Short mmCIF file of C-alpha atoms in Angstrom, two decimals:
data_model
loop_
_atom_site.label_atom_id
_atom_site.label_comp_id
_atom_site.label_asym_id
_atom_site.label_seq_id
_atom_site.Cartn_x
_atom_site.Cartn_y
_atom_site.Cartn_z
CA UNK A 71 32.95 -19.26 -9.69
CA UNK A 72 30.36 -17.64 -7.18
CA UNK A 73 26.63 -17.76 -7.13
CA UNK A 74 24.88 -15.31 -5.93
CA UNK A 75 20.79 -15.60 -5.41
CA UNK A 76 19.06 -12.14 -4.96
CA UNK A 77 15.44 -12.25 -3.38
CA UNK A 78 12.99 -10.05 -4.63
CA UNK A 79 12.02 -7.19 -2.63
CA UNK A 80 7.87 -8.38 -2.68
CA UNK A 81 6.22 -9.95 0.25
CA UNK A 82 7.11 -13.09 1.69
CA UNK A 83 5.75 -15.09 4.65
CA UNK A 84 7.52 -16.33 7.23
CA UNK A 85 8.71 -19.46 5.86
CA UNK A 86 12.14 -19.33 3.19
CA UNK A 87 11.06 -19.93 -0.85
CA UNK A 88 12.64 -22.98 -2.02
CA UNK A 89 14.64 -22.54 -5.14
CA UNK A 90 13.82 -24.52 -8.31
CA UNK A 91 15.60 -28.24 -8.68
CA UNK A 92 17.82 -27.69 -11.44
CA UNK A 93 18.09 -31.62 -13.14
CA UNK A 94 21.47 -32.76 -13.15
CA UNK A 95 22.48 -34.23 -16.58
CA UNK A 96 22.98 -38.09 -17.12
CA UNK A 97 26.85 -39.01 -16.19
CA UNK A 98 28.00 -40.33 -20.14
CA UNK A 99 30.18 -43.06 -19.57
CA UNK A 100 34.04 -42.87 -20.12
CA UNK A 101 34.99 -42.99 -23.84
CA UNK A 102 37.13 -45.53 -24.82
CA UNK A 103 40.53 -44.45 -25.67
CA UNK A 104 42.16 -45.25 -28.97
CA UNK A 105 45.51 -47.07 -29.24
CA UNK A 106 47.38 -44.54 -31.09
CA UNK A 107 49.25 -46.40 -33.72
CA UNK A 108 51.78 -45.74 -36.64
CA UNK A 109 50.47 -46.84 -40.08
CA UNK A 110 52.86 -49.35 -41.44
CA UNK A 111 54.16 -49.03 -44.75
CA UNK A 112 56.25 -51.38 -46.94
CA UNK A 113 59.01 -50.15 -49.34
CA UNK A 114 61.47 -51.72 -51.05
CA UNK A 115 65.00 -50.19 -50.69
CA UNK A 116 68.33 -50.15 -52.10
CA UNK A 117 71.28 -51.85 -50.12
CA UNK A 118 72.88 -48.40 -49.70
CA UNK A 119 69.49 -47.17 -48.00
CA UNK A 120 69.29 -50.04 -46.32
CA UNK A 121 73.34 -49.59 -44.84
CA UNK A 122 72.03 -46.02 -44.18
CA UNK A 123 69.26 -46.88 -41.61
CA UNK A 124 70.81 -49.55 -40.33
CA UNK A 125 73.54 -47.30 -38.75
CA UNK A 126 70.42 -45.06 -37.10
CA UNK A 127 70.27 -45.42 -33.27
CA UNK A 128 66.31 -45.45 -33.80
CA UNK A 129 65.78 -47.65 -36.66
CA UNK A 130 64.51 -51.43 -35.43
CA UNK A 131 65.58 -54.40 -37.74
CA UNK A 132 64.20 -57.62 -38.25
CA UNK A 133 63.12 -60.94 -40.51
CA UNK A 134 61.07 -62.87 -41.85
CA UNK A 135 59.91 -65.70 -44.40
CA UNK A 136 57.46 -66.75 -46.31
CA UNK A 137 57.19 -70.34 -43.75
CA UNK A 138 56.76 -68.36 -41.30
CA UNK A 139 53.62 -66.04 -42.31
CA UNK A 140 52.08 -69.75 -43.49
CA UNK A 141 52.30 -70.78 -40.28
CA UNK A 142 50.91 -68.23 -38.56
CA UNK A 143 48.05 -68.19 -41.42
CA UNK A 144 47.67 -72.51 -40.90
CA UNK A 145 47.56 -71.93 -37.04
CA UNK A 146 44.68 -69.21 -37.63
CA UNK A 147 42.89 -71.30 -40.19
CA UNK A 148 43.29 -74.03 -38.02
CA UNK A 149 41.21 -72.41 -35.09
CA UNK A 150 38.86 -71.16 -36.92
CA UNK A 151 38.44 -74.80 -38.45
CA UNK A 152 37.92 -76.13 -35.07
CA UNK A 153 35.38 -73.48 -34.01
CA UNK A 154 33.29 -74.70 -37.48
CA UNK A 155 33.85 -78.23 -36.09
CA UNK A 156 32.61 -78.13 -32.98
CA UNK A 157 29.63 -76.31 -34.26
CA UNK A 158 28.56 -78.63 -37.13
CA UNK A 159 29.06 -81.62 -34.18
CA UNK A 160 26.70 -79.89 -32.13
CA UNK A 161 24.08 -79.85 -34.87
CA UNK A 162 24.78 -82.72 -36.53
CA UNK A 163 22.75 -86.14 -35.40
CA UNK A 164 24.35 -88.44 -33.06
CA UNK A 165 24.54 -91.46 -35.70
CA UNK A 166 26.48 -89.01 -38.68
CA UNK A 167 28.60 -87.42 -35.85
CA UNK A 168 31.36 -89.29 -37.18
CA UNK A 169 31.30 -88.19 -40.17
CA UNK A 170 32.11 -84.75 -39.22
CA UNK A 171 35.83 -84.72 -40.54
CA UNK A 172 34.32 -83.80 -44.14
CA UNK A 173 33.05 -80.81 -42.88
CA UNK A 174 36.78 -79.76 -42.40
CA UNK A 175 38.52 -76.54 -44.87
CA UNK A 176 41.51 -77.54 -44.18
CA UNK A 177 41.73 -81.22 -45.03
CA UNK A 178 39.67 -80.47 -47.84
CA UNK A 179 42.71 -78.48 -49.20
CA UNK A 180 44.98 -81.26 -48.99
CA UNK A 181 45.80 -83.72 -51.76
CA UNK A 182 45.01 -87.30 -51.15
CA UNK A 183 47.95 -89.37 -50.74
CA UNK A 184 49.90 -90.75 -53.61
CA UNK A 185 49.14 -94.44 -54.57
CA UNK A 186 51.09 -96.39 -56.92
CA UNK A 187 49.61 -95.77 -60.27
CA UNK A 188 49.84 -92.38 -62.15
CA UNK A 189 46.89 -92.85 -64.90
CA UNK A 190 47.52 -91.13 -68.38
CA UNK A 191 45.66 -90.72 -71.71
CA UNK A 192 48.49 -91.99 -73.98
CA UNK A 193 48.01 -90.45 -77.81
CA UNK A 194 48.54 -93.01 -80.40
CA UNK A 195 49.59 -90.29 -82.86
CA UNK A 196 49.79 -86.80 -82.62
CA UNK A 197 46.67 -85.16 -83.45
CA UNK A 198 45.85 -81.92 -85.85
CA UNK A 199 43.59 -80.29 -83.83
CA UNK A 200 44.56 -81.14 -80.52
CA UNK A 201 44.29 -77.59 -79.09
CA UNK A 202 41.91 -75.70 -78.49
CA UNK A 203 41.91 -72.03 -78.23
CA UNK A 204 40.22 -69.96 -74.82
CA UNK A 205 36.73 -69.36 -75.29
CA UNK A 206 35.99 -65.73 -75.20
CA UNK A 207 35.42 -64.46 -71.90
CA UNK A 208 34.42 -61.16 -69.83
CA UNK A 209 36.32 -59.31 -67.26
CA UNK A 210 34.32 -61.49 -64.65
CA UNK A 211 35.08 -64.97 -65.94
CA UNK A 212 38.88 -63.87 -66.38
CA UNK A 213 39.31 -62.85 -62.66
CA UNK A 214 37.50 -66.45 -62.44
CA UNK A 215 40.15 -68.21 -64.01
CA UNK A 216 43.25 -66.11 -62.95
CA UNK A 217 41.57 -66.78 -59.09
CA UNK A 218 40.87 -70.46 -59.42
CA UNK A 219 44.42 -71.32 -61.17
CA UNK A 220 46.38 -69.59 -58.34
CA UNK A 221 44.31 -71.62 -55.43
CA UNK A 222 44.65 -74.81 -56.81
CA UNK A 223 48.64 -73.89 -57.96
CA UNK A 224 49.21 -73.58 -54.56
CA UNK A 225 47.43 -76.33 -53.53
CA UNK A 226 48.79 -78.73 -55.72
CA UNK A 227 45.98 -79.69 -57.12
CA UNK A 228 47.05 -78.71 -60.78
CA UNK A 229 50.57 -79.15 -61.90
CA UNK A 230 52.19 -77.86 -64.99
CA UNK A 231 51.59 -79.99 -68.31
CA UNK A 232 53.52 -79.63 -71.69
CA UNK A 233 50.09 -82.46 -72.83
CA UNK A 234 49.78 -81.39 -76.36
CA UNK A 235 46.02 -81.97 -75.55
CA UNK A 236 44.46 -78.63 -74.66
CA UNK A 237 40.61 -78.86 -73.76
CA UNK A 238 38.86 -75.06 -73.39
CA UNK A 239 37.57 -74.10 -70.10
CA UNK A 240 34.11 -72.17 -69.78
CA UNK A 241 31.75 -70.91 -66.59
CA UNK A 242 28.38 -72.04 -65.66
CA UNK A 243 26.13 -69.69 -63.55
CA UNK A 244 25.28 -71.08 -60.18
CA UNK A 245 21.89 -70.21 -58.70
CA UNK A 246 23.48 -67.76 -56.21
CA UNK A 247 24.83 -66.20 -59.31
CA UNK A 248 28.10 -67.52 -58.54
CA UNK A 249 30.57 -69.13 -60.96
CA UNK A 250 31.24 -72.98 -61.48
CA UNK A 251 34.33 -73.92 -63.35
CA UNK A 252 33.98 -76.38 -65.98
CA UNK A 253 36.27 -77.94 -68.68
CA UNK A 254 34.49 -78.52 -72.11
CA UNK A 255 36.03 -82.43 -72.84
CA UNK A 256 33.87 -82.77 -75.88
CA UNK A 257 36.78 -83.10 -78.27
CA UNK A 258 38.83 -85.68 -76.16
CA UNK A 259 35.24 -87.66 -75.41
CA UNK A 260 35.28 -88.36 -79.17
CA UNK A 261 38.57 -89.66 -78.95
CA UNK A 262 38.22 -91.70 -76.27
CA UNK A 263 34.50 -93.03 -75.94
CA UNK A 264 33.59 -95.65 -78.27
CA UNK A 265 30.20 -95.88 -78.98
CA UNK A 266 30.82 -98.77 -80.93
CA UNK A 267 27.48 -100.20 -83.37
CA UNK A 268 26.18 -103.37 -81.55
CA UNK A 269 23.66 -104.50 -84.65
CA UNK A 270 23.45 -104.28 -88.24
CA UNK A 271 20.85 -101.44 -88.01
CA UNK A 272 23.31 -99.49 -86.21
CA UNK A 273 26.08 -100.13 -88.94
CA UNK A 274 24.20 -98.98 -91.62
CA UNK A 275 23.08 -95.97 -89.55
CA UNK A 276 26.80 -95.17 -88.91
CA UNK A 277 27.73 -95.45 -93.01
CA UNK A 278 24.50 -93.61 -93.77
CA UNK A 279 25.95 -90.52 -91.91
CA UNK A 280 29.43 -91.05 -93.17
CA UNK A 281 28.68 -91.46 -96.94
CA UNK A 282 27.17 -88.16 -96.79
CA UNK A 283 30.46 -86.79 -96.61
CA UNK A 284 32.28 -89.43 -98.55
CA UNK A 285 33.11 -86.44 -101.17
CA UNK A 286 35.90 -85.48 -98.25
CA UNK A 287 37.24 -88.79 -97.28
CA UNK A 288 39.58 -90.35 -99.29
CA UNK A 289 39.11 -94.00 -100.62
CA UNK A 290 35.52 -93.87 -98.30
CA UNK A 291 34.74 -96.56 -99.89
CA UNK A 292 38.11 -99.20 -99.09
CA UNK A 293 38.03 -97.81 -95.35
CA UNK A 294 34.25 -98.77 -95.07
CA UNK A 295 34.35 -102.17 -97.15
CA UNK A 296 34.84 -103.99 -93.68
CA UNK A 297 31.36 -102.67 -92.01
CA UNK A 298 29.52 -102.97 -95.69
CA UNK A 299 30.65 -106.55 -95.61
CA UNK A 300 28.70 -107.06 -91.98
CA UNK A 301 25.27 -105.59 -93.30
CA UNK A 302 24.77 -108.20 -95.96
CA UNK A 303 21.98 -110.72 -95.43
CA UNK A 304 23.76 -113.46 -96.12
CA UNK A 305 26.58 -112.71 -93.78
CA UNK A 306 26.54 -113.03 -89.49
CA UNK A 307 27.12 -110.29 -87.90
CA UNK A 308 30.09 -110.18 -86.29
CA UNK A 309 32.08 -107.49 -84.64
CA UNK A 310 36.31 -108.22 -85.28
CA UNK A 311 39.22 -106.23 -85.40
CA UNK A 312 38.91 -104.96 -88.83
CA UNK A 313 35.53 -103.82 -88.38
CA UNK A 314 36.97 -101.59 -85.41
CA UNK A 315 39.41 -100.13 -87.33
CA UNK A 316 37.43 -99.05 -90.35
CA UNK A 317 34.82 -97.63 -87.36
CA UNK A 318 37.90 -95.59 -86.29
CA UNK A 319 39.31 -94.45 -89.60
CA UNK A 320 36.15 -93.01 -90.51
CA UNK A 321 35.48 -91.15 -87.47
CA UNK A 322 38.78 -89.49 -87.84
CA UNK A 323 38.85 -88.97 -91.11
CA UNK A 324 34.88 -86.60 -89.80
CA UNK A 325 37.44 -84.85 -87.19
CA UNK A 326 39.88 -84.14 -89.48
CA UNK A 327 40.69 -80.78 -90.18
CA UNK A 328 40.26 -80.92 -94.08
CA UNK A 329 36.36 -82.17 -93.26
CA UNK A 330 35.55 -78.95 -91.16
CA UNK A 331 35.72 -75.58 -91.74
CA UNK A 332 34.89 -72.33 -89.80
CA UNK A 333 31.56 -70.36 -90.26
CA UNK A 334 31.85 -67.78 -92.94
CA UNK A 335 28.62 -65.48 -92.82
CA UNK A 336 29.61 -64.31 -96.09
CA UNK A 337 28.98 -68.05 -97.60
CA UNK A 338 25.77 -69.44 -98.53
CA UNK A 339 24.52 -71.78 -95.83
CA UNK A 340 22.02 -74.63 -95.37
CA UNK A 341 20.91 -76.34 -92.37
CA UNK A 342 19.88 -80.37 -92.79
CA UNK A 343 18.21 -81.87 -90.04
CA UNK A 344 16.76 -85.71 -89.88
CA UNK A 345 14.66 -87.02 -87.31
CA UNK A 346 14.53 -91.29 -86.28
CA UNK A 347 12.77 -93.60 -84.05
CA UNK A 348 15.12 -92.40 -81.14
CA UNK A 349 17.49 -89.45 -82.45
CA UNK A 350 16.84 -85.90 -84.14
CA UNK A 351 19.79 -84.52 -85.68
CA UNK A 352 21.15 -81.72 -88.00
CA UNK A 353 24.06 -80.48 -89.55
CA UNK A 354 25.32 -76.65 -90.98
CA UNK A 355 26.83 -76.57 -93.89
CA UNK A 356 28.31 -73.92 -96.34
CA UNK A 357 29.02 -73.81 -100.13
CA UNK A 358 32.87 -73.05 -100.86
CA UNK A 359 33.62 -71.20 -104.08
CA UNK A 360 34.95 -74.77 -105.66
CA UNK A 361 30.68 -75.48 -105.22
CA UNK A 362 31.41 -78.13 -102.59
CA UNK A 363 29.14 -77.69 -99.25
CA UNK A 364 31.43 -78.21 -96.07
CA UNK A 365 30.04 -79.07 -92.50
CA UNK A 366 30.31 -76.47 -90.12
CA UNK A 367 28.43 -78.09 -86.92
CA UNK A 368 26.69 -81.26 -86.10
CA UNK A 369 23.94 -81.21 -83.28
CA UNK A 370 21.89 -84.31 -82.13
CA UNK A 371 19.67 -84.48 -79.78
CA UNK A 372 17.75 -87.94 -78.18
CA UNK A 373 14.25 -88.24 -77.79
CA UNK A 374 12.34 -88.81 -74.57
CA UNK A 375 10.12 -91.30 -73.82
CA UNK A 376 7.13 -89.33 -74.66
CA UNK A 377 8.30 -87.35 -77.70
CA UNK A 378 9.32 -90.86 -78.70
CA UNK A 379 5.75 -91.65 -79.09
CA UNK A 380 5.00 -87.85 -81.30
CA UNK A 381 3.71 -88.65 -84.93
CA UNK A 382 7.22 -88.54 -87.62
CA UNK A 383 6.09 -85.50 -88.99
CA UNK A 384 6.42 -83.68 -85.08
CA UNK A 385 9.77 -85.29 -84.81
CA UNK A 386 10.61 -83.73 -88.15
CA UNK A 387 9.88 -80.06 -87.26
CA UNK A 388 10.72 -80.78 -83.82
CA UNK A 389 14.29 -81.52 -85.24
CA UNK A 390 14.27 -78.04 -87.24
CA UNK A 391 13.05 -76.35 -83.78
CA UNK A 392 16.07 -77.84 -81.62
CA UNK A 393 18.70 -77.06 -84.99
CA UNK A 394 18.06 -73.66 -84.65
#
């Protein structure tokens, strides 16, 4: 391409004009070029496909397992683990520096190594309500579950069970807002912990609560005749074999499924609540058409030290307050 610069037929001196510095543009530095790649896809083919390609001069074949991507996954995990090491050790004090091997993700995913016992909860009969059913849950606390049952499947952390003990599982909200998983053990607590009387004012506090439903336990009065005998005056108070037995009947006999029934809103219903030195409780209950009232749910709740000290007629209302 030529230029050509005309001058402009007016006066001039002796001297040339200069011409006007024309700014040259900033130099942009060299783009980056892009890899070109082809997008991989995976399809699942037929043998007879499969025979097909494999007698193309341009098709490329190869294996693989499923060992082999874990390894390649542990190897990255496990550099990635030792960058988070060496960074906690350089933050961490001198003295807890040997500690740092907690701080690990990877050794915190393995099981501890098997010792010689394998504890159980062994069932001395099979019970009537041993399972429980799943609590009802949103679209959030089932990806949850499904989530938290694969990682620790493949961890080994859980196993398979054919237990006929099922306990439901529920979420608690973290403060981040994330989820904590949780197992609701209430029903195999009462099976298991024995808060066993240790006086006579405890007895009597236990049959108090259990001849209020005597009307659903058969021969009440046979099955408690071994704690009645311990209350009397003129009798020590000793705690034997017998005594622990009629302790247990009873509180079966309050778990069994003939003693509790499922809330009908439909049913008239009454709440009771009682309030003691230490303990404010209550109970739901519901009349049946054969005009017998059936527990529902049982709530107790024990007092603190200071609402210990609130006059019995607070402790009464405060018992209605926590019922509802």
């Amino acid at each position: 391409m030529k230029v050509i610069i005309s001058a402009s037929p007016e006066k001039t001196t002796g001297t040339t004009p200069s011409l006007p510095q024309i700014p040259e543009e900033p130099s942009l530095p060299p783009a980056k070029s892009v890899p070109s790649f082809t997008p991989v896809q995976i399809c699942e083919i037929s043998a007879n496909a499969f025979y097909y390609e494999m007698m193309r001069n341009d098709s490329e074949f190869f294996q693989t397992s499923i060992y082999e991507m874990d390894q390649i996954i542990q190897d990255k995990e496990s550099e990635e683990d030792d960058e988070t090491i060496s960074l906690i050790r350089e933050k961490l004090p001198y003295l807890h520096r040997k500690y740092t091997d907690v701080f690990s993700k990877s050794e915190s995913n393995k099981i501890p190594p098997h010792r010689i016992y394998d504890h159980k909860i062994q069932l001395e009969a099979p019970l009537p309500n041993a399972f429980s059913p799943l609590y009802q849950q949103g679209t959030k606390e089932l990806k949850a579950t499904k989530q938290y049952l694969l990682e620790n499947l493949e961890k080994g952390f859980i196993v398979n069970s054919n237990s006929p003990f099922a306990s439901p599982i529920l979420f608690v909200k973290k403060v981040d807002g994330k989820l904590r998983f949780c197992i609701d053990y209430h029903k195999l607590n009462g099976l298991t912990c024995n808060d066993l009387p240790t006086t006579v004012t405890g007895v009597k506090s236990y049959l108090g609560f259990c001849g209020f439903y005597r009307q659903f336990i058969r021969n009440f009065g046979k099955i408690a005749k071994p704690l009645t005998t311990i209350t009397s005056p003129s009798e020590p108070f000793r705690w034997t074999e017998e005594c622990e037995n009629a302790f247990e009947e009873l509180r079966r006999q309050l778990l069994a499924v003939q003693a509790l029934h499922h809330f009908n809103p439909e049913l008239p219903t009454k709440l009771e609540t009682d309030s003691s030195d230490g303990v404010v409780a209550g109970v739901l209950s519901q009349e049946h058409p054969n005009k017998l009232w059936y527990p529902v749910s049982f709530y107790s709740h024990v007092l603190s030290r200071h609402e210990i000290n609130w006059e019995i007629h607070d402790k009464e209302l405060f018992a209605i307050v926590k019922a509802f």
